[in-house]
Amino acid sequence: MSRKIIQIDMNRVEGDVDFQLELEGSRIVDARCVGSLYRGFEQILLGRKPMDALVMTPRICGICGTAQLNAAVLALEHLARLPVPPAAMRIRNLCLMAETVQSDLRQSFLFFTADFCHPKYRSLPLYDKARAAFLPFQGEIYRGALEHSRHIVEIIALFGGQWPHSSYMVPGGVTTPASSRHLIDGLSLLNKLTRWFEKSVIGTPLDDWLALQSADEFFDWLEAGEAHADSAIGLLTRMSREIGLHRLGCGTPHMISYGAYDDPEDVENFSPYRKRLFKAGFLNGDAGSIEPFDQNEITEHVRYSWFLPYPGGRHPFQGQTVPDYQPHSDRYTWCKAPRYRDKVVQTGPLADALIDGEPLIHALYRAEGGNAWLRQFARLHRTARLLKAMSQLLHELAAHPGEPHILPPADKEIPDGEGFGLVTAARGALGHWLQVRDGVISRYQVITPTAWNASPKDSEGRHGHWESSLIGLTVEDPDDPVEIGHIIRSHDPCLVCTVHLLDTGKRLTVWP
Amino acid sequence: MTALLWLQTGSCGGDTMSMLCADSPSLEDLVDEYGIEVLWQPSLSMEPMKKLDVLIEAILADRQALDVLCIEGSIITGPDGSGMYDPYRGRSKMSLVRELVEKAEYVVAMGTCAAYGGVHAAPPNPTDCLGLQFDKKNPGGLLPIEWRSRKGLPVINISGCPAHPNAMTKTLAMLASGLPVELDHLNRPKAFFNTMVHQGCTRIEYHEYDVEDAEFGNKACLFFNLGCQGPMTVAICNTELWNGRSSKTRAGVPCFGCTSPDFPLDHDLFRTEKIGEVPVHLPLDVARSNYMAYKSLAHEAAPLRVLNKKMDP
């Protein structure tokens, strides 16, 4: 079998990661996902005051700092058993949703669809339309996404002062109430984005589009006129399917979701036992069933990671993050390998929608599986749902004027103990596990969504989700394997990826 | 045309995300109206990363002009001085940056990480981070303090965690239009770093009369009890609002001093250290005895609308 070495490099993602892929003929037979940047956040948090996590952890990620802040505050509230008033939950949810809409628009139209402008697709009938829509800095949708993603985070600035990186969620609530001025500002910002979304992204009124519930209804909609077919989501779907992305990049069949957005009606329960607006669960890909989620079932392995080794997997409360950089060993990444019930799982908007029981995504999944197109489609479908949910939240806040936005904790110090905060960030399941001893942080473990998806092999040698979504893929033109770019970007990697293919035995790269 | 190359080192991508929020001018304006040609930006460039290799090669061989080099992120020098916690193509980004800066007309540090080390350099600084020309507040980072770019300027530090969106785009617009950029003692453009954060804060009337909050979620000043560093920090947060809307202090979040070289401070970020009733760290350049006299008088003079916190911030 002939072996080839090529190099594919990716940008338009967040952070740093390499892919090392082994090709046999034109088929990928092995894949290693390499998180190459080490920043040491978990070490920096040790010995600090617990509240400092609200300042430090948003800086883990420039695109999902609000979700990091939420995970940190939920962990503190869990530890200290603090109640949160409904208005605070609504304001938190509104800001989390605004951040996710921002991220999904940028991921879709600044990062993902630009690939459709690749010269390789010059001969496709949709090419000119795709370029007119998606070309960086020039395409109509690209420019619309730049503008509208910029404005939607103004909603976060109304309550948090700024985006990115604020610390307005504090134990017991939020720092600013929803004044009538904020609510009207929030609504006008939301309405402006919603009108653009309806006109340019779905070509349909929001409620009508959200009413599509089956695969047939969706494909009938797609063909019912130019406004649908040439909408951003119409073009994205037609280009993806012409290229075959609806048959590629499925990865592991198991999925998790922590559920999203604390239910403000549930005032009985404290985090993490509060009900959520979007359900948590584990989709067991072997049985096809959705089972209850239990964070006790999470472990992290370091067999193939550059951390001080320990056998098997450990729950984050027993977690250990001691760097042990061994570039010339068989260990290959700064990511740990998280497992749920000892299974390789994926997380993200597709997992969230399936576990929540969203009918259209479920129907499309049953028809064709969890492919690269559906993963991307699920992300934009979520945007539509969130725009509707944000409008509802603003109206609920308006219906409860003057309700408290914070219940200041009686004790100003966070007591010793442990707590965790599990949230759904734009890229999926995000968890913080916190232990406090003698008034300071004694352990802080973070599992980001990308840690789940970009996982290396575990102690048993089982590949992570991205790795397995590439293994078996046939690369048509190894000198320009653009399909790999589509697949990796469909996962919304929060890492800057380089993908390079290796010769067996002899590791060849183009750099020294 | 002004050729611009943007590299990310040890970063969260927050300065890029922040810059996407700029509106005066916006990123599109820089391209459309100021003739900035983005040779490379990791989040935005359409071409594959191979283009970056080619570009770097051409720049280093003086075949491609590099007018502005933007660096986002801490310079990671670990482990053991190798820089390999942050690699690029089997070498360290640290060494790549060291070569590229010599070719640039201007070098701009986008954010506190690139300027001074930032959050990654917080104790115990596990990856041995530095800024480009400073190590926290100490002169000399990756580059010695006397280093100058081809146009004779030190690294221009647009500090902030993240940097303010419009401070970034305005600085780039100034460079592209040949406007002078005057720097302060920490090499930050004075245009954005000569006002205190609390100048323009909507809680200032409370501050003036010494009416201070002791818990979060309220309306008064955050300086005396809740860790706010607004009176000691220079930045435009309250004179050119974030996302065109607000600022942390307006929203009841303390200023954490994120434009300062020693951000993040290594003590409790949500509590003000005090000697008796008065903070250890006073507003910039104020003498303690004068300040104590002024504050006790101020509180006596406070009107009821302030004392009773009747005013929304």
PDB file of N, CA and C in Angstrom, chain A residues 17-60:
ATOM      1  N   VAL A  17      -3.916  23.538  18.050  1.00  0.00           N
ATOM      2  CA  VAL A  17      -3.919  22.085  18.032  1.00  0.00           C
ATOM      3  C   VAL A  17      -3.354  21.595  16.703  1.00  0.00           C
ATOM      4  N   ASP A  18      -2.662  20.492  16.732  1.00  0.00           N
ATOM      5  CA  ASP A  18      -2.212  19.837  15.502  1.00  0.00           C
ATOM      6  C   ASP A  18      -2.976  18.539  15.348  1.00  0.00           C
ATOM      7  N   PHE A  19      -3.157  18.140  14.116  1.00  0.00           N
ATOM      8  CA  PHE A  19      -3.613  16.784  13.866  1.00  0.00           C
ATOM      9  C   PHE A  19      -2.506  16.033  13.153  1.00  0.00           C
ATOM     10  N   GLN A  20      -2.165  14.885  13.663  1.00  0.00           N
ATOM     11  CA  GLN A  20      -1.196  14.048  12.982  1.00  0.00           C
ATOM     12  C   GLN A  20      -1.954  12.837  12.470  1.00  0.00           C
ATOM     13  N   LEU A  21      -2.003  12.705  11.153  1.00  0.00           N
ATOM     14  CA  LEU A  21      -2.818  11.658  10.547  1.00  0.00           C
ATOM     15  C   LEU A  21      -1.933  10.726   9.733  1.00  0.00           C
ATOM     16  N   GLU A  22      -2.260   9.443   9.815  1.00  0.00           N
ATOM     17  CA  GLU A  22      -1.496   8.462   9.058  1.00  0.00           C
ATOM     18  C   GLU A  22      -2.374   7.948   7.930  1.00  0.00           C
ATOM     19  N   LEU A  23      -1.842   8.012   6.717  1.00  0.00           N
ATOM     20  CA  LEU A  23      -2.609   7.620   5.537  1.00  0.00           C
ATOM     21  C   LEU A  23      -2.115   6.294   5.006  1.00  0.00           C
ATOM     22  N   GLU A  24      -3.056   5.414   4.646  1.00  0.00           N
ATOM     23  CA  GLU A  24      -2.683   4.206   3.923  1.00  0.00           C
ATOM     24  C   GLU A  24      -3.416   4.287   2.600  1.00  0.00           C
ATOM     25  N   GLY A  25      -2.681   4.391   1.517  1.00  0.00           N
ATOM     26  CA  GLY A  25      -3.332   4.709   0.251  1.00  0.00           C
ATOM     27  C   GLY A  25      -3.964   6.073   0.384  1.00  0.00           C
ATOM     28  N   SER A  26      -5.268   6.141   0.220  1.00  0.00           N
ATOM     29  CA  SER A  26      -5.925   7.432   0.381  1.00  0.00           C
ATOM     30  C   SER A  26      -6.791   7.451   1.637  1.00  0.00           C
ATOM     31  N   ARG A  27      -6.648   6.408   2.468  1.00  0.00           N
ATOM     32  CA  ARG A  27      -7.504   6.284   3.642  1.00  0.00           C
ATOM     33  C   ARG A  27      -6.752   6.623   4.926  1.00  0.00           C
ATOM     34  N   ILE A  28      -7.409   7.365   5.802  1.00  0.00           N
ATOM     35  CA  ILE A  28      -6.791   7.698   7.086  1.00  0.00           C
ATOM     36  C   ILE A  28      -6.913   6.483   8.008  1.00  0.00           C
ATOM     37  N   VAL A  29      -5.771   5.986   8.479  1.00  0.00           N
ATOM     38  CA  VAL A  29      -5.800   4.800   9.328  1.00  0.00           C
ATOM     39  C   VAL A  29      -5.473   5.103  10.792  1.00  0.00           C
ATOM     40  N   ASP A  30      -4.874   6.261  11.045  1.00  0.00           N
ATOM     41  CA  ASP A  30      -4.635   6.615  12.440  1.00  0.00           C
ATOM     42  C   ASP A  30      -4.637   8.134  12.555  1.00  0.00           C
ATOM     43  N   ALA A  31      -5.068   8.594  13.707  1.00  0.00           N
ATOM     44  CA  ALA A  31      -5.154  10.037  13.898  1.00  0.00           C
ATOM     45  C   ALA A  31      -4.786  10.375  15.326  1.00  0.00           C
ATOM     46  N   ARG A  32      -4.014  11.432  15.473  1.00  0.00           N
ATOM     47  CA  ARG A  32      -3.665  11.900  16.812  1.00  0.00           C
ATOM     48  C   ARG A  32      -3.941  13.392  16.882  1.00  0.00           C
ATOM     49  N   CYS A  33      -4.749  13.761  17.835  1.00  0.00           N
ATOM     50  CA  CYS A  33      -5.123  15.155  17.989  1.00  0.00           C
ATOM     51  C   CYS A  33      -4.212  15.767  19.051  1.00  0.00           C
ATOM     52  N   VAL A  34      -3.441  16.773  18.655  1.00  0.00           N
ATOM     53  CA  VAL A  34      -2.402  17.308  19.519  1.00  0.00           C
ATOM     54  C   VAL A  34      -2.741  18.729  19.964  1.00  0.00           C
ATOM     55  N   GLY A  35      -3.112  18.869  21.213  1.00  0.00           N
ATOM     56  CA  GLY A  35      -3.291  20.212  21.771  1.00  0.00           C
ATOM     57  C   GLY A  35      -1.910  20.702  22.156  1.00  0.00           C
ATOM     58  N   SER A  36      -1.373  21.672  21.411  1.00  0.00           N
ATOM     59  CA  SER A  36       0.056  21.959  21.561  1.00  0.00           C
ATOM     60  C   SER A  36       0.361  23.107  22.520  1.00  0.00           C
ATOM     61  N   LEU A  37      -0.642  23.863  22.911  1.00  0.00           N
ATOM     62  CA  LEU A  37      -0.383  25.022  23.768  1.00  0.00           C
ATOM     63  C   LEU A  37      -0.706  24.700  25.220  1.00  0.00           C
ATOM     64  N   TYR A  38       0.228  24.963  26.116  1.00  0.00           N
ATOM     65  CA  TYR A  38      -0.023  24.748  27.531  1.00  0.00           C
ATOM     66  C   TYR A  38       0.009  26.080  28.257  1.00  0.00           C
ATOM     67  N   ARG A  39      -1.070  26.398  29.008  1.00  0.00           N
ATOM     68  CA  ARG A  39      -1.130  27.687  29.692  1.00  0.00           C
ATOM     69  C   ARG A  39      -1.184  27.567  31.215  1.00  0.00           C
ATOM     70  N   GLY A  40      -1.522  26.387  31.744  1.00  0.00           N
ATOM     71  CA  GLY A  40      -1.386  26.169  33.188  1.00  0.00           C
ATOM     72  C   GLY A  40      -2.421  26.842  34.078  1.00  0.00           C
ATOM     73  N   PHE A  41      -3.645  27.021  33.584  1.00  0.00           N
ATOM     74  CA  PHE A  41      -4.663  27.725  34.370  1.00  0.00           C
ATOM     75  C   PHE A  41      -4.955  27.068  35.713  1.00  0.00           C
ATOM     76  N   GLU A  42      -5.014  25.730  35.726  1.00  0.00           N
ATOM     77  CA  GLU A  42      -5.400  25.062  36.970  1.00  0.00           C
ATOM     78  C   GLU A  42      -4.349  25.298  38.053  1.00  0.00           C
ATOM     79  N   GLN A  43      -3.102  25.467  37.650  1.00  0.00           N
ATOM     80  CA  GLN A  43      -2.047  25.752  38.639  1.00  0.00           C
ATOM     81  C   GLN A  43      -2.136  27.191  39.143  1.00  0.00           C
ATOM     82  N   ILE A  44      -2.494  28.109  38.223  1.00  0.00           N
ATOM     83  CA  ILE A  44      -2.547  29.519  38.599  1.00  0.00           C
ATOM     84  C   ILE A  44      -3.629  29.755  39.657  1.00  0.00           C
ATOM     85  N   LEU A  45      -4.686  28.936  39.628  1.00  0.00           N
ATOM     86  CA  LEU A  45      -5.794  29.146  40.561  1.00  0.00           C
ATOM     87  C   LEU A  45      -5.485  28.659  41.973  1.00  0.00           C
ATOM     88  N   LEU A  46      -4.529  27.746  42.111  1.00  0.00           N
ATOM     89  CA  LEU A  46      -4.245  27.182  43.434  1.00  0.00           C
ATOM     90  C   LEU A  46      -3.756  28.256  44.395  1.00  0.00           C
ATOM     91  N   GLY A  47      -4.296  28.242  45.629  1.00  0.00           N
ATOM     92  CA  GLY A  47      -3.864  29.187  46.648  1.00  0.00           C
ATOM     93  C   GLY A  47      -4.552  30.538  46.581  1.00  0.00           C
ATOM     94  N   ARG A  48      -5.370  30.755  45.535  1.00  0.00           N
ATOM     95  CA  ARG A  48      -6.079  32.041  45.439  1.00  0.00           C
ATOM     96  C   ARG A  48      -7.397  31.969  46.207  1.00  0.00           C
ATOM     97  N   LYS A  49      -7.998  33.133  46.480  1.00  0.00           N
ATOM     98  CA  LYS A  49      -9.308  33.166  47.112  1.00  0.00           C
ATOM     99  C   LYS A  49     -10.332  32.591  46.136  1.00  0.00           C
ATOM    100  N   PRO A  50     -11.334  31.864  46.645  1.00  0.00           N
ATOM    101  CA  PRO A  50     -12.297  31.207  45.755  1.00  0.00           C
ATOM    102  C   PRO A  50     -12.965  32.145  44.745  1.00  0.00           C
ATOM    103  N   MET A  51     -13.345  33.361  45.198  1.00  0.00           N
ATOM    104  CA  MET A  51     -14.026  34.287  44.286  1.00  0.00           C
ATOM    105  C   MET A  51     -13.144  34.691  43.093  1.00  0.00           C
ATOM    106  N   ASP A  52     -11.833  34.621  43.275  1.00  0.00           N
ATOM    107  CA  ASP A  52     -10.944  35.016  42.181  1.00  0.00           C
ATOM    108  C   ASP A  52     -11.191  34.188  40.921  1.00  0.00           C
ATOM    109  N   ALA A  53     -11.771  33.004  41.099  1.00  0.00           N
ATOM    110  CA  ALA A  53     -12.098  32.180  39.932  1.00  0.00           C
ATOM    111  C   ALA A  53     -13.012  32.934  38.969  1.00  0.00           C
ATOM    112  N   LEU A  54     -13.794  33.883  39.513  1.00  0.00           N
ATOM    113  CA  LEU A  54     -14.717  34.646  38.658  1.00  0.00           C
ATOM    114  C   LEU A  54     -13.975  35.624  37.752  1.00  0.00           C
ATOM    115  N   VAL A  55     -12.746  35.943  38.117  1.00  0.00           N
ATOM    116  CA  VAL A  55     -11.942  36.832  37.271  1.00  0.00           C
ATOM    117  C   VAL A  55     -11.009  36.011  36.381  1.00  0.00           C
ATOM    118  N   MET A  56     -10.453  34.954  36.967  1.00  0.00           N
ATOM    119  CA  MET A  56      -9.430  34.197  36.243  1.00  0.00           C
ATOM    120  C   MET A  56     -10.031  33.282  35.170  1.00  0.00           C
ATOM    121  N   THR A  57     -11.093  32.553  35.500  1.00  0.00           N
ATOM    122  CA  THR A  57     -11.535  31.514  34.547  1.00  0.00           C
ATOM    123  C   THR A  57     -12.181  32.066  33.279  1.00  0.00           C
ATOM    124  N   PRO A  58     -12.849  33.234  33.292  1.00  0.00           N
ATOM    125  CA  PRO A  58     -13.315  33.717  31.984  1.00  0.00           C
ATOM    126  C   PRO A  58     -12.163  33.883  30.998  1.00  0.00           C
ATOM    127  N   ARG A  59     -10.955  34.118  31.514  1.00  0.00           N
ATOM    128  CA  ARG A  59      -9.790  34.318  30.641  1.00  0.00           C
ATOM    129  C   ARG A  59      -9.278  33.000  30.062  1.00  0.00           C
ATOM    130  N   ILE A  60      -9.918  31.887  30.399  1.00  0.00           N
ATOM    131  CA  ILE A  60      -9.550  30.634  29.744  1.00  0.00           C
ATOM    132  C   ILE A  60      -9.865  30.741  28.259  1.00  0.00           C
TER     133      ILE A  60
END
